[in-house]
Tab-separated table of C-alpha atoms in Angstrom:
chain	number	residue	atom	x	y	z
A	1	MET	CA	-2.831	-4.458	5.471
A	2	LYS	CA	-5.216	-1.567	5.070
A	3	VAL	CA	-6.556	0.767	7.650
A	4	LYS	CA	-9.277	2.209	5.488
A	5	LEU	CA	-9.159	0.584	2.153
A	6	PRO	CA	-8.604	2.880	-0.849
A	7	LEU	CA	-11.572	2.959	-3.098
A	8	ILE	CA	-10.018	0.836	-5.801
A	9	THR	CA	-9.433	-1.887	-3.178
A	10	ILE	CA	-12.940	-1.680	-1.874
A	11	ILE	CA	-14.250	-1.852	-5.395
A	12	PHE	CA	-12.490	-4.937	-6.526
A	13	PHE	CA	-11.384	-6.870	-3.508
A	14	SER	CA	-13.729	-6.406	-0.612
A	15	LEU	CA	-17.275	-6.457	-1.965
A	16	ILE	CA	-17.352	-8.780	-4.980
A	17	VAL	CA	-18.052	-12.498	-4.610
A	18	CYS	CA	-17.677	-14.352	-7.884
A	19	SER	CA	-15.554	-16.692	-9.932
A	20	CYS	CA	-12.508	-15.313	-11.681
A	21	THR	CA	-11.041	-15.804	-15.130
A	22	PHE	CA	-7.736	-14.684	-16.612
A	23	ASN	CA	-7.874	-15.332	-20.312
A	24	LYS	CA	-8.389	-13.879	-23.736
A	25	VAL	CA	-11.890	-12.684	-24.469
A	26	ASN	CA	-13.348	-14.504	-27.445
A	27	LYS	CA	-14.286	-12.481	-30.495
A	28	ASN	CA	-17.937	-11.681	-30.866
A	29	ASN	CA	-20.165	-9.182	-32.637
A	30	THR	CA	-18.927	-6.240	-30.544
A	31	THR	CA	-16.071	-4.019	-31.620
A	32	PHE	CA	-14.593	-0.938	-29.936
A	33	SER	CA	-13.403	2.310	-31.418
A	34	ILE	CA	-11.222	4.261	-28.985
A	35	THR	CA	-10.009	7.815	-29.437
A	36	PHE	CA	-8.097	10.338	-27.358
A	37	SER	CA	-9.116	13.983	-27.096
A	38	ASP	CA	-6.799	16.456	-28.777
A	39	SER	CA	-3.916	17.654	-26.598
A	40	LEU	CA	-4.786	15.301	-23.739
A	41	TYR	CA	-1.476	13.533	-24.363
A	42	THR	CA	1.072	15.255	-26.591
A	43	ASP	CA	3.290	12.229	-27.235
A	44	ASN	CA	2.672	8.623	-28.175
A	45	VAL	CA	1.418	6.695	-25.124
A	46	SER	CA	1.829	3.293	-23.592
A	47	GLY	CA	-0.352	1.890	-20.843
A	48	LYS	CA	-3.380	-0.215	-20.068
A	49	LEU	CA	-6.988	0.362	-21.026
A	50	ILE	CA	-9.378	-0.841	-18.344
A	51	LEU	CA	-13.034	-1.356	-19.260
A	52	LEU	CA	-15.459	-1.301	-16.318
A	53	ILE	CA	-18.931	-2.773	-16.790
A	54	SER	CA	-21.903	-2.798	-14.447
A	55	PRO	CA	-25.489	-3.998	-14.826
A	56	ASP	CA	-26.408	-1.256	-12.356
A	57	THR	CA	-26.614	1.658	-14.739
A	58	SER	CA	-26.693	4.165	-11.875
A	59	GLN	CA	-23.046	3.405	-11.008
A	60	SER	CA	-20.601	6.131	-11.965
A	61	LEU	CA	-17.688	3.698	-12.560
A	62	ILE	CA	-15.271	6.537	-12.171
A	63	TYR	CA	-13.388	4.619	-9.505
A	64	GLY	CA	-14.632	1.127	-10.315
A	65	VAL	CA	-17.715	-0.961	-9.575
A	66	ILE	CA	-19.289	-1.202	-6.144
A	67	GLY	CA	-21.912	-3.910	-5.579
A	68	ASP	CA	-22.749	-7.390	-4.409
A	69	VAL	CA	-22.906	-9.159	-7.772
A	70	PRO	CA	-20.198	-9.945	-10.303
A	71	HIS	CA	-18.999	-6.946	-12.199
A	72	PRO	CA	-16.611	-7.795	-14.992
A	73	VAL	CA	-13.327	-6.001	-15.722
A	74	PHE	CA	-11.477	-6.115	-19.037
A	75	THR	CA	-7.947	-4.864	-19.925
A	76	TYR	CA	-6.043	-4.121	-23.102
A	77	ASP	CA	-2.403	-3.103	-23.362
A	78	ILE	CA	-1.223	-0.453	-25.802
A	79	LYS	CA	2.334	0.467	-26.595
A	80	ASN	CA	3.680	3.621	-28.183
A	81	TRP	CA	0.175	4.433	-29.581
A	82	ASP	CA	-0.291	7.586	-31.636
A	83	THR	CA	-3.234	9.265	-29.918
A	84	ASN	CA	-4.239	10.959	-33.198
A	85	ASP	CA	-5.264	7.565	-34.554
A	86	ILE	CA	-8.407	5.567	-33.844
A	87	LEU	CA	-7.804	2.336	-31.979
A	88	GLU	CA	-10.038	-0.439	-33.253
A	89	ILE	CA	-10.189	-3.619	-31.132
A	90	ASP	CA	-12.511	-6.605	-31.104
A	91	ASN	CA	-11.210	-8.356	-28.037
A	92	PHE	CA	-9.557	-7.594	-24.759
A	93	ASP	CA	-6.319	-9.107	-23.487
A	94	ASN	CA	-7.672	-10.237	-20.138
A	95	SER	CA	-10.976	-10.454	-18.302
A	96	TRP	CA	-12.133	-10.827	-14.699
A	97	THR	CA	-15.311	-12.772	-13.796
A	98	GLN	CA	-16.458	-13.521	-17.325
A	99	SER	CA	-15.675	-12.998	-21.028
A	100	PHE	CA	-17.218	-10.175	-22.931
A	101	ASN	CA	-19.227	-12.404	-25.261
A	102	GLU	CA	-21.135	-13.743	-22.266
A	103	LEU	CA	-22.632	-10.316	-21.545
A	104	LYS	CA	-26.215	-9.645	-22.612
A	105	GLY	CA	-28.445	-6.779	-21.597
A	106	THR	CA	-28.054	-3.144	-20.656
A	107	PHE	CA	-24.887	-2.002	-18.816
A	108	ALA	CA	-23.129	1.093	-17.631
A	109	ALA	CA	-19.574	1.217	-19.062
A	110	ARG	CA	-16.560	3.468	-18.689
A	111	LEU	CA	-13.017	3.212	-20.023
A	112	ILE	CA	-9.994	4.093	-17.857
A	113	PHE	CA	-6.485	4.616	-19.302
A	114	ASP	CA	-3.689	3.688	-16.896
A	115	TYR	CA	-0.896	5.913	-18.170
A	116	ASP	CA	1.080	6.653	-15.012
A	117	THR	CA	4.219	4.649	-14.343
A	118	ILE	CA	5.380	6.045	-11.035
A	119	TYR	CA	2.418	5.467	-8.688
A	120	ARG	CA	0.454	2.286	-8.215
A	121	SER	CA	-3.257	3.043	-8.617
A	122	SER	CA	-4.828	2.927	-12.048
A	123	PHE	CA	-7.633	5.078	-10.701
A	124	VAL	CA	-7.423	8.743	-9.606
A	125	THR	CA	-3.626	8.868	-10.209
A	126	LYS	CA	-2.598	12.111	-11.864
A	127	ASP	CA	-2.447	11.974	-15.714
A	128	ASN	CA	-4.396	8.732	-15.952
A	129	GLY	CA	-7.272	9.279	-18.382
A	130	TYR	CA	-10.945	8.308	-18.496
A	131	SER	CA	-13.956	8.470	-20.792
A	132	ALA	CA	-17.515	9.581	-20.154
A	133	LYS	CA	-19.839	6.924	-18.789
A	134	LYS	CA	-21.940	5.165	-21.446
A	135	ILE	CA	-25.067	3.070	-21.326
A	136	ILE	CA	-24.558	0.165	-23.760
A	137	HIS	CA	-26.854	-2.540	-24.991
A	138	LEU	CA	-25.310	-5.922	-25.723
A	139	ASN	CA	-26.913	-8.606	-27.796
A	140	ASN	CA	-24.698	-11.095	-29.457
A	141	ASP	CA	-27.212	-11.612	-32.257
A	142	SER	CA	-26.527	-8.156	-33.596
A	143	VAL	CA	-23.407	-6.210	-34.471
A	144	ASN	CA	-22.298	-3.574	-31.899
A	145	ASN	CA	-19.658	-0.891	-32.271
A	146	ILE	CA	-18.947	0.910	-29.031
A	147	GLU	CA	-17.077	4.220	-29.178
A	148	PHE	CA	-15.082	5.548	-26.238
A	149	ASN	CA	-13.216	8.856	-26.146
A	150	ILE	CA	-10.582	9.302	-23.461
A	151	SER	CA	-11.421	12.928	-22.777
A	152	LYS	CA	-10.363	13.784	-19.225
A	153	LYS	CA	-7.498	13.235	-16.793
A	154	PHE	CA	-7.566	12.547	-13.140
A	155	LYS	CA	-6.095	15.370	-11.084
A	156	GLY	CA	-4.495	13.023	-8.594
A	157	TRP	CA	-3.480	13.999	-5.122
A	158	GLU	CA	-2.917	17.691	-4.635
A	159	PHE	CA	-0.849	18.800	-1.699
A	160	ASN	CA	-2.637	21.625	0.006
A	161	ALA	CA	0.187	23.104	2.048
A	162	THR	CA	-0.398	25.322	5.050
A	163	ASN	CA	1.820	27.244	7.427
A	164	ASN	CA	2.035	24.108	9.613
A	165	ILE	CA	1.991	21.386	6.967
A	166	ARG	CA	4.770	21.410	4.356
A	167	GLU	CA	5.420	19.019	1.542
A	168	ILE	CA	8.785	17.254	1.394
A	169	ARG	CA	10.192	15.700	-1.811
A	170	MET	CA	13.775	14.627	-1.447
A	171	LYS	CA	15.575	13.120	-4.411
A	172	SER	CA	17.229	9.888	-3.279
A	173	GLU	CA	20.531	9.154	-4.991
A	174	LYS	CA	20.376	5.539	-3.853
A	175	LEU	CA	16.885	4.930	-5.246
A	176	SER	CA	17.569	6.951	-8.429
A	177	GLN	CA	20.652	4.862	-9.149
A	178	PHE	CA	18.649	1.656	-8.618
A	179	TRP	CA	15.795	2.707	-10.905
A	180	GLY	CA	17.722	4.610	-13.501
A	181	PHE	CA	15.630	7.760	-13.200
A	182	ASP	CA	14.951	10.327	-10.489
A	183	MET	CA	13.185	8.813	-7.506
A	184	TYR	CA	11.966	10.856	-4.546
A	185	ILE	CA	11.076	10.133	-0.934
A	186	GLU	CA	7.911	12.090	-0.167
A	187	ALA	CA	6.362	13.137	3.075
A	188	ALA	CA	4.462	15.906	4.863
A	189	ALA	CA	6.079	17.755	7.722
A	190	VAL	CA	3.552	18.678	10.404
A	191	LEU	CA	4.856	21.531	12.614
A	192	PRO	CA	3.404	22.718	15.918
A	193	ASP	CA	2.255	26.325	16.367
A	194	SER	CA	5.086	26.879	18.829
A	195	TYR	CA	7.632	26.187	16.051
A	196	TYR	CA	7.204	29.774	14.970
A	197	GLU	CA	7.187	31.259	18.487
A	198	SER	CA	10.781	30.484	19.416
A	199	ALA	CA	13.669	30.140	17.024
A	200	ASN	CA	15.690	28.380	19.748
A	201	ARG	CA	13.367	25.512	20.488
A	202	SER	CA	13.977	22.007	19.088
A	203	TYR	CA	11.558	19.105	19.008
A	204	PRO	CA	11.319	15.324	19.132
A	205	LEU	CA	10.817	13.754	15.689
A	206	VAL	CA	8.023	11.273	15.036
A	207	PHE	CA	7.891	9.442	11.684
A	208	VAL	CA	4.360	8.349	10.817
A	209	PHE	CA	3.634	5.569	8.298
A	210	PRO	CA	-0.080	5.376	7.322
A	211	GLY	CA	-1.795	2.328	5.912
A	212	PHE	CA	-1.831	0.727	2.488
A	213	GLY	CA	-3.112	3.111	-0.157
A	214	SER	CA	-2.483	6.285	1.794
A	215	HIS	CA	-0.645	9.178	0.189
A	216	HIS	CA	1.312	11.844	2.011
A	217	ALA	CA	-0.984	14.489	0.524
A	218	SER	CA	-3.964	12.838	2.215
A	219	ILE	CA	-3.005	14.634	5.409
A	220	THR	CA	-4.203	17.865	3.797
A	221	TYR	CA	-7.702	16.393	3.070
A	222	GLY	CA	-9.581	16.959	6.254
A	223	ASP	CA	-8.508	16.163	9.803
A	224	GLY	CA	-8.702	12.382	9.713
A	225	GLN	CA	-4.978	11.593	9.551
A	226	ILE	CA	-4.047	14.503	11.847
A	227	ASN	CA	-6.495	13.315	14.520
A	228	ARG	CA	-5.698	9.596	14.242
A	229	TYR	CA	-2.046	9.979	15.153
A	230	GLY	CA	-2.536	12.701	17.660
A	231	MET	CA	-0.849	15.499	15.675
A	232	ASN	CA	-2.990	18.061	17.422
A	233	LYS	CA	-3.355	19.002	21.094
A	234	VAL	CA	-2.138	15.673	22.472
A	235	GLY	CA	0.995	15.682	20.355
A	236	GLU	CA	1.625	19.298	19.833
A	237	LYS	CA	5.215	19.389	21.229
A	238	LYS	CA	6.580	17.280	18.405
A	239	ILE	CA	7.406	17.452	14.676
A	240	PHE	CA	5.675	14.729	12.681
A	241	ILE	CA	6.880	13.431	9.311
A	242	PHE	CA	3.957	11.829	7.549
A	243	CYS	CA	5.597	9.461	5.053
A	244	ASN	CA	4.361	8.278	1.666
A	245	GLY	CA	4.898	4.553	1.158
A	246	GLU	CA	3.139	4.344	-2.246
A	247	PHE	CA	4.950	3.878	-5.529
A	248	ARG	CA	4.829	1.789	-8.702
A	249	ASN	CA	5.205	-1.570	-7.003
A	250	GLY	CA	2.644	-0.908	-4.352
A	251	TYR	CA	3.610	-0.129	-0.767
A	252	HIS	CA	7.393	-0.347	-0.545
A	253	HIS	CA	7.516	-0.611	3.227
A	254	PHE	CA	10.778	1.384	3.469
A	255	ALA	CA	12.541	-1.999	3.282
A	256	ASP	CA	15.553	-2.845	1.171
A	257	SER	CA	14.235	-5.132	-1.568
A	258	GLU	CA	15.590	-6.883	-4.626
A	259	ASN	CA	12.570	-5.561	-6.617
A	260	ASN	CA	11.907	-2.200	-5.018
A	261	GLY	CA	15.401	-1.003	-4.274
A	262	PRO	CA	17.204	0.252	-1.131
A	263	TRP	CA	14.309	2.077	0.559
A	264	GLY	CA	15.564	1.253	4.027
A	265	LYS	CA	19.092	2.480	3.453
A	266	ALA	CA	17.739	5.573	1.631
A	267	PHE	CA	15.452	6.368	4.560
A	268	ILE	CA	18.157	6.019	7.217
A	269	GLN	CA	21.160	7.372	5.385
A	270	GLU	CA	19.553	10.075	3.221
A	271	PHE	CA	16.060	11.024	4.351
A	272	ILE	CA	16.494	11.334	8.075
A	273	PRO	CA	19.689	13.477	7.800
A	274	TYR	CA	17.801	15.629	5.270
A	275	ILE	CA	14.892	16.110	7.643
A	276	GLU	CA	17.181	16.866	10.560
A	277	HIS	CA	18.907	19.486	8.477
A	278	GLN	CA	15.685	21.144	7.354
A	279	PHE	CA	13.913	21.432	10.700
A	280	ARG	CA	14.796	22.242	14.325
A	281	VAL	CA	14.656	18.700	15.655
A	282	GLN	CA	16.659	16.841	18.260
A	283	THR	CA	19.166	14.648	16.491
A	284	THR	CA	19.719	11.904	19.081
A	285	SER	CA	18.266	8.432	18.923
A	286	ASN	CA	16.177	8.954	22.074
A	287	SER	CA	14.275	11.691	20.253
A	288	ARG	CA	13.377	9.702	17.103
A	289	PHE	CA	10.131	7.742	17.134
A	290	LEU	CA	8.185	5.509	14.688
A	291	MET	CA	4.445	5.255	14.479
A	292	GLY	CA	2.401	3.266	11.999
A	293	GLN	CA	-0.982	1.711	11.040
A	294	SER	CA	-1.485	-1.536	9.143
A	295	SER	CA	1.099	-1.779	6.356
A	296	GLY	CA	2.721	1.277	7.842
A	297	ALA	CA	2.845	-0.434	11.186
A	298	TRP	CA	4.780	-3.278	9.608
A	299	THR	CA	7.206	-0.595	8.355
A	300	SER	CA	7.565	0.765	11.878
A	301	ALA	CA	8.376	-2.684	13.242
A	302	TRP	CA	10.760	-3.420	10.377
A	303	LEU	CA	12.765	-0.217	10.783
A	304	ILE	CA	13.195	-0.447	14.515
A	305	VAL	CA	14.139	-4.168	14.334
A	306	ASN	CA	16.723	-3.434	11.635
A	307	TYR	CA	17.974	-0.187	13.188
A	308	PRO	CA	17.223	-0.529	16.926
A	309	GLU	CA	19.987	1.814	17.986
A	310	PHE	CA	18.676	4.525	15.725
A	311	PHE	CA	15.202	4.964	17.311
A	312	SER	CA	13.751	5.313	20.807
A	313	ALA	CA	10.469	3.461	20.289
A	314	ALA	CA	7.949	2.207	17.699
A	315	PHE	CA	4.210	2.296	18.140
A	316	ILE	CA	2.759	-0.476	15.956
A	317	ALA	CA	-1.012	-0.641	15.358
A	318	SER	CA	-2.749	-3.541	13.533
A	319	PRO	CA	0.395	-4.405	11.533
A	320	ASP	CA	0.623	-6.623	8.479
A	321	PRO	CA	1.743	-10.102	9.621
A	322	LEU	CA	5.017	-9.937	11.514
A	323	ASP	CA	5.221	-13.751	11.460
A	324	PHE	CA	4.469	-15.341	8.087
A	325	ARG	CA	2.998	-18.422	9.703
A	326	ALA	CA	0.006	-16.057	10.036
A	327	LEU	CA	0.046	-14.640	6.489
A	328	ALA	CA	-3.189	-16.062	5.079
A	329	HIS	CA	-1.872	-19.473	5.980
A	330	ASN	CA	1.403	-20.833	7.304
A	331	ILE	CA	3.462	-20.273	4.150
A	332	TYR	CA	6.311	-22.419	5.441
A	333	SER	CA	4.281	-25.600	5.648
A	334	SER	CA	4.579	-27.871	2.657
A	335	GLU	CA	0.878	-28.711	3.048
A	336	SER	CA	-0.315	-25.099	2.935
A	337	ASN	CA	-2.268	-23.692	0.056
A	338	PHE	CA	-2.883	-19.968	-0.304
A	339	TYR	CA	-6.432	-20.541	-1.458
A	340	TYR	CA	-7.673	-23.707	0.156
A	341	PRO	CA	-7.322	-24.122	3.908
A	342	LYS	CA	-6.396	-27.482	5.293
A	343	THR	CA	-7.947	-26.908	8.716
A	344	PRO	CA	-11.106	-25.023	9.796
A	345	ASP	CA	-9.060	-22.368	11.629
A	346	SER	CA	-6.815	-21.557	8.740
A	347	LEU	CA	-6.573	-17.897	7.962
A	348	GLN	CA	-7.609	-15.879	4.990
A	349	ILE	CA	-6.317	-12.415	4.213
A	350	GLU	CA	-9.787	-11.043	5.012
A	351	LYS	CA	-12.565	-13.016	6.562
A	352	GLY	CA	-15.362	-13.822	4.177
A	353	ASN	CA	-13.426	-13.137	0.962
A	354	ASN	CA	-12.082	-15.518	-1.581
A	355	ASP	CA	-8.340	-14.939	-1.767
A	356	LYS	CA	-8.173	-16.231	-5.331
A	357	GLN	CA	-10.265	-13.316	-6.490
A	358	TRP	CA	-7.809	-10.856	-5.021
A	359	ALA	CA	-4.758	-12.479	-6.555
A	360	ILE	CA	-6.165	-12.942	-10.071
A	361	LEU	CA	-7.647	-9.477	-10.303
A	362	GLU	CA	-4.247	-7.994	-9.460
A	363	ASP	CA	-2.776	-9.899	-12.374
A	364	VAL	CA	-5.552	-8.864	-14.712
A	365	LEU	CA	-5.067	-5.206	-13.836
A	366	ASP	CA	-1.290	-5.604	-13.577
A	367	GLU	CA	-1.746	-3.643	-10.339
A	368	TYR	CA	0.139	-4.038	-7.118
A	369	GLY	CA	-2.591	-4.760	-4.597
A	370	GLN	CA	-1.883	-6.319	-1.249
A	371	ILE	CA	-0.585	-9.665	-2.515
A	372	ARG	CA	1.684	-8.380	-5.266
A	373	THR	CA	2.911	-5.655	-2.955
A	374	TRP	CA	4.070	-8.289	-0.501
A	375	GLU	CA	5.739	-10.184	-3.343
A	376	SER	CA	7.444	-7.080	-4.540
A	377	THR	CA	9.001	-6.472	-1.118
A	378	TYR	CA	9.602	-10.011	0.033
A	379	SER	CA	10.318	-12.057	-3.093
A	380	PRO	CA	13.467	-12.325	-5.230
A	381	LYS	CA	13.356	-10.892	-8.753
A	382	GLY	CA	12.551	-13.295	-11.557
A	383	LYS	CA	14.161	-13.613	-14.972
A	384	ASN	CA	11.398	-11.467	-16.425
A	385	GLY	CA	12.378	-8.603	-14.084
A	386	LYS	CA	9.293	-8.969	-11.920
A	387	PRO	CA	8.922	-10.385	-8.401
A	388	ILE	CA	8.505	-14.154	-8.311
A	389	ASN	CA	5.056	-15.174	-7.182
A	390	LEU	CA	4.779	-16.792	-3.776
A	391	PHE	CA	2.117	-19.154	-5.030
A	392	ASP	CA	0.538	-20.450	-8.215
A	393	ARG	CA	-2.322	-18.142	-9.166
A	394	GLN	CA	-4.596	-20.887	-10.350
A	395	THR	CA	-4.020	-23.657	-7.802
A	396	GLY	CA	-2.843	-21.675	-4.769
A	397	LYS	CA	0.158	-24.020	-4.296
A	398	ILE	CA	2.948	-22.206	-2.418
A	399	ASN	CA	6.422	-22.226	-3.872
A	400	GLN	CA	8.504	-23.406	-0.946
A	401	ALA	CA	11.734	-21.975	-2.364
A	402	ILE	CA	10.111	-18.528	-2.408
A	403	SER	CA	8.551	-18.893	1.074
A	404	ASP	CA	12.062	-19.751	2.352
A	405	TYR	CA	13.286	-16.490	0.812
A	406	TRP	CA	10.510	-14.619	2.559
A	407	LYS	CA	12.087	-15.637	5.898
A	408	ASN	CA	14.453	-12.716	5.328
A	409	TYR	CA	11.490	-10.383	6.033
A	410	ASP	CA	9.814	-12.429	8.778
A	411	ILE	CA	10.235	-10.152	11.837
A	412	ASN	CA	9.665	-12.983	14.291
A	413	ILE	CA	12.397	-15.088	12.692
A	414	ARG	CA	14.691	-12.064	12.659
A	415	LEU	CA	14.255	-11.563	16.432
A	416	LYS	CA	15.145	-15.213	17.069
A	417	SER	CA	18.230	-15.045	14.799
A	418	ILE	CA	20.277	-12.831	17.084
A	419	PRO	CA	18.544	-12.865	20.448
A	420	GLU	CA	21.376	-11.347	22.508
A	421	TYR	CA	21.606	-8.307	20.221
A	422	TYR	CA	17.873	-7.666	20.427
A	423	ARG	CA	17.726	-8.372	24.106
A	424	LYS	CA	20.259	-5.542	24.564
A	425	ASN	CA	18.873	-3.108	21.957
A	426	LEU	CA	15.086	-3.550	21.861
A	427	GLN	CA	14.182	-3.359	25.551
A	428	ASN	CA	11.073	-1.207	26.112
A	429	LYS	CA	11.083	-0.034	22.496
A	430	LEU	CA	8.215	-2.074	21.045
A	431	TYR	CA	4.560	-1.114	21.590
A	432	PHE	CA	1.860	-3.163	19.856
A	433	PHE	CA	-1.873	-2.410	19.530
A	434	VAL	CA	-4.367	-4.734	17.907
A	435	SER	CA	-7.996	-5.846	18.254
A	436	GLU	CA	-8.891	-9.470	18.771
A	437	ASP	CA	-11.560	-9.097	16.036
A	438	ASP	CA	-9.287	-7.642	13.400
A	439	PRO	CA	-10.920	-8.472	10.030
A	440	TYR	CA	-7.561	-9.499	8.609
A	441	ASN	CA	-6.663	-11.740	11.584
A	442	LEU	CA	-3.600	-9.594	12.367
A	443	GLN	CA	-3.850	-10.377	16.053
A	444	LYS	CA	-2.515	-13.863	15.238
A	445	SER	CA	1.039	-12.744	14.473
A	446	ILE	CA	1.036	-10.377	17.454
A	447	HIS	CA	0.333	-13.269	19.782
A	448	MET	CA	3.144	-15.213	18.162
A	449	LEU	CA	5.543	-12.261	18.556
A	450	GLU	CA	4.532	-11.810	22.204
A	451	GLY	CA	5.569	-15.399	22.825
A	452	THR	CA	8.924	-14.832	21.189
A	453	CYS	CA	9.551	-11.648	23.154
A	454	ASN	CA	8.727	-13.477	26.412
A	455	ASP	CA	11.058	-16.364	25.490
A	456	LEU	CA	13.898	-13.991	24.553
A	457	LYS	CA	13.316	-11.780	27.581
A	458	ILE	CA	12.688	-8.691	25.398
A	459	LYS	CA	10.405	-6.391	27.380
A	460	ALA	CA	7.717	-5.111	24.998
A	461	ASP	CA	4.244	-3.699	25.552
A	462	PHE	CA	1.310	-5.632	23.975
A	463	ASN	CA	-2.175	-4.069	23.983
A	464	TYR	CA	-5.163	-6.155	22.908
A	465	PHE	CA	-8.620	-4.653	22.348
A	466	LYS	CA	-12.079	-6.018	21.740
A	467	ASP	CA	-14.592	-5.010	19.139
A	468	LEU	CA	-12.412	-2.324	17.499
A	469	GLY	CA	-11.746	-4.164	14.217
A	470	HIS	CA	-8.815	-2.829	12.193
A	471	ASN	CA	-8.923	0.760	13.500
A	472	VAL	CA	-7.777	0.612	17.131
A	473	TRP	CA	-6.934	4.309	17.491
A	474	THR	CA	-8.823	5.692	20.454
A	475	ASP	CA	-8.305	8.766	22.628
A	476	GLU	CA	-6.906	6.587	25.354
A	477	MET	CA	-4.428	4.923	23.001
A	478	ARG	CA	-3.230	8.252	21.609
A	479	ALA	CA	-2.826	9.671	25.130
A	480	LYS	CA	-0.783	6.612	26.148
A	481	ILE	CA	1.495	6.852	23.096
A	482	HIS	CA	2.212	10.556	23.447
A	483	ALA	CA	2.771	10.276	27.177
A	484	ILE	CA	5.402	7.647	26.484
A	485	ILE	CA	7.068	9.859	23.885
A	486	ASP	CA	7.005	12.823	26.241
A	487	SER	CA	8.602	10.760	29.009
A	488	MET	CA	11.438	9.656	26.701
A	489	SER	CA	12.242	13.049	25.221
A	490	THR	CA	12.326	16.668	26.403
A	491	ASP	CA	11.990	20.073	24.797
A	492	ILE	CA	15.327	21.738	24.321
A	493	GLU	CA	15.983	25.448	24.145
A	494	LEU	CA	19.024	26.112	21.990
A	495	GLU	CA	21.454	28.777	23.022
């Protein structure tokens, strides 16, 4: 799930309440002439044009549409297009909320070009292009030709390194072999001031996995990420590795996946040895820790459950569902439907939102939002090379064969599968933090997991809060986490 939703998610998923369509836009009296500024792209381009429309002409539309009323989105795919030519179109491939010929009146409009193929977001990602905002007047009784010029590129995330915060980009041979081109594991290393005071001192190592939509460079934008995880006074005697979980298929969770590749193996077998070679850190399992929020918290739980002898503890805050009986609905029940609850207490991904909107918009944009991200990690690969959908996008009916496959990633099921092993290797290593009013109902799976740990006699620490929502990080919580880490590891002066 998301700790603080990235703007594109807020735009499309959280604030719009409307009906969704996924179809060809009918031809009408409006045509579009699209050009690219000289030298913006030097080669022929492939990608997706995304037209954003809003009746609120004050909206900038640079990151999408924010508002309480339906704001349509239209997309058009281009392949190997010569940017010296003028692209003339009279219809879009897909639409969201309504077709273009239904629009009448005055609107703000902007065209986005999703050119990037490595990162997920169509918006703000480096080298994606955009046009100036236009005010357009639509009347189907007259002929309209709307001209857009893709004139600028987003700068994307810029890593603002300091003496204490260094960027890490390690080429992974395992991931590069899987994808067929160079793939990197990215992170920020956060070093304490004392790192430069003694060349003989080594430190415990804390891997931090932020929430859905976070980038490792975000740690250099203000103090929010630094303060959240206690990488300041309370945690100064440690080295933190702030990991980037974002890539083309969404949040890869550092889990081995049929669609995403061997992220787990690459992390354990390549990345950690690389980090331990680059920095003065203690290289024993009792000095390695995991910490995460939301989707990153699921990653923390996944890694320690799969490699319990490799880490000392995991601190898991508001994690994505760890038991898939609490993922929107019980996906294992033959009566469950992802959209339409059978009982009043059935779950939705986020209270008050229509899950169908989320799912269909992801398909219209061909973007890996929360649902497609889960499918990319948990589902098998289809004949078309893409993850197989968990459920039918129009009806919400769950594919039981696919939900059975998802059991491979159900952490609660995994714990029950080899109880003696986990009873031996997970004692006092799991620390959970969640609020009972989490807007994504994430407390449900934590309660389920607590029952399993009690039944299996796995001693774990469960912390439930009230009225904190999705962000449960408080000074008291940070102090507790770092006190536990300090008690499990010690500073070492090398000879």
